[in-house]
Amino acid sequence: MLLPLKGITVLEFSQYLAGPYAGLRLADLGARVIKIERPGSGDACRKLTTKDLTVDGDSLLFHTINRNKESFCANLKDSEDLATVRKLIQKADVLTHNFRPGVMEKIGLDYQGVQSINPRIIYGEVSGYGDKGPWAHKPGQDLLAQAVSGIGWLSGNKNQDPVPLGLAIADMLCGTHLAQGILSALIRRKKKNIGAKVQVSLLESMIDLQFEGLTTYLNNGRQIPSRSEIANAHALLGAPYGIYQTRDHWIAISMGEPGQLSEALALPELNVSISEAFVKRDQIKKKLAEHLKTNTTAHWLERMNSHHLWASEVLNYDQLLQHPAFKALSIPLTVSRESNNGTGSPVNVTTTRCPIRINGRTLSSPRAAPTLGADTASILEELQ
Amino acid sequence: MLLPLKGITVLEFSQYLAGPYAGLRLADLGARVIKIERPGSGDACRKLTTKDLTVDGDSLLFHTINRNKESFCANLKDSEDLATVRKLIQKADVLTHNFRPGVMEKIGLDYQGVQSINPRIIYGEVSGYGDKGPWAHKPGQDLLAQAVSGIGWLSGNKNQDPVPLGLAIADMLCGTHLAQGILSALIRRKKKNIGAKVQVSLLESMIDLQFEGLTTYLNNGRQIPSRSEIANAHALLGAPYGIYQTRDHWIAISMGEPGQLSEALALPELNVSISEAFVKRDQIKKKLAEHLKTNTTAHWLERMNSHHLWASEVLNYDQLLQHPAFKALSIPLTVSRESNNGTGSPVNVTTTRCPIRINGRTLSSPRAAPTLGADTASILEELQ
């Protein structure tokens, strides 16, 4: 299959997660993504470990985010290297970076400078909090962006401290927005032959993620969404929406017609109007929680399913990966590279594939994340 | 400014959130998005209320997701309406739907059928769990997709029940992936003049969201990530990463050089190796939690900032929206439509704008979500 972005070249000056997550998706979709990395250390993510895990000298995290990319080493403070990078920019379609304000200006690679080299380029810029206002220079980091965004008050239960989402959601959503902006600008370029500057930030992405909650806040007397006291799963939804313990495990219960819900779960308290289900959700959910403990997940699921109501078991990674429904999706993807250690022996990492399928096909390149500078020589040759 | 997707027409058969969230972003970026809606009721989301809130007869939720779109009424079971829809498909660039398997086949609007009308169309399909395997017919709903994805074990603290993310994350991330696939297929179409079928699902998007955790699981002896007992913010990161109570409020603390951290926070226990900071995170975090309660957020922030370490206050919606940093971003967007009530009086909704900026400009159309069938007549005229 001809990958959709075949022929598109992306220069990735971005480090860590947000920008490189956009680069990963563009690579999945067929773009050639070249990481421009500092000699010696490279993308700082190479050393950013989770659980202290590294593979072949790079953090497993770096491997996860940067598979299927190339690596070109350049010291942006060295005039000769900079001249080479300018040649790469001449031939590139897209550039992304997440440097602090001023860094790219200093070396003449801000949008204006890059336009003078390549007016058709799509210039993607990731920041923490936008380029205006008192936070323009505040370090952009996922947990801090979550903390100021108000999202701490949406997950977990009412009387708990603010509960952040337990993964790098600001980085990832911001990366998807960056990819969307870049792709739409590439479409305009095909038609109008003009480049574009695309800007995203962790905070603006966190705000977009909360557009339901914020729009409710803005149109409903500025009431801060309040988590339910028990089994909270969405601050704006009433009972029974949530995850509950059963006698043997857990069950997730979504929405449904109140009469049917109360019949399926044999709990009259569920037979209320939507507004009551919201206003009285804490007391209803507490009754439901007690009630569900009296029987097994299978029992309740069977009753819910027989009423065509929405409920589900709650799985962990062991249970999910063993499940035929997961196996049917061919998610795991093993990627490989020649080791850094000089022997050139193969190093494998198993990760998850791109979530997008094109014409029924999954997109799954076998190429692992590059060793630092792995492609410097061959790319220099191309420039000859 | 010429919006990037000017000239692109999207037919949105999708209902609820995932598909329409993709449509919202395409509309923000300049596409003409026409909702194809059932006469009488339309997109079921029009009646899906959060907190029982409606504006001008449609749920506030519907307004939030569907601003800047048009509405065309068609009964897909009526042969005359279907013939009209086929004419629209002839002229469209993109189609999206999230019907259960078999529905589009039955009316001849599956990808094959649509290709025979318009071979160049990009056909976007949203499902809950993909089109293969035992869950292919399971209802695709956000909380249920979260429940089976294993994400319940990433947020909240170790001894809590599974904690879902308190918003429709599966829908939203799936919508961003759909938009990415559609945009990349439009780029290929410009070059090769071929259409594409783009498929995404809630589950595959939830798996992609957890690519860090799942890759760690797959390469680290299949250990299920374990949340820390206190101040958990990322199951794979060690102390002090998390949100803590102070004497007067809360503080979010990210990563940093251990020596500096322990000095800034005056807590020797923080001066440990990265692997110790992970292995001993519970005891270290408990000590830190006690310690941080002894002084104010401002005090600790000042100490962290003076050491150039990453920390932040924790805001709620009131505090965020009052903050100069938020105001500098011009996030709120007021959209307007003529009322449904026959008087044609204007109805306003204030929501949040697109998170993507192009050439320094925000994208902010003033057009609210359409009343059901608002554009049926004018679109029929166009077809004459």
GROMACS .gro file of C-alpha atoms in nm, chain A residues 41 75 87 104 113 246-247 302 325 331 336 353:
model
   12
   41SER     CA    1   2.355   1.344   2.402
   75ASN     CA    2   2.549   2.121   1.673
   87LYS     CA    3   2.051   2.277   0.340
  104MET     CA    4   1.544   2.944   1.735
  113GLY     CA    5   1.447   3.280   0.913
  246THR     CA    6  -1.894  -0.647   4.253
  247ARG     CA    7  -1.867  -0.958   4.468
  302GLU     CA    8  -2.579  -1.083   3.196
  325ALA     CA    9  -1.084  -0.920   2.114
  331ILE     CA   10  -0.174  -0.441   1.818
  336SER     CA   11   1.438  -0.374   1.545
  353ARG     CA   12   0.116   0.002   1.642
   0.00000   0.00000   0.00000
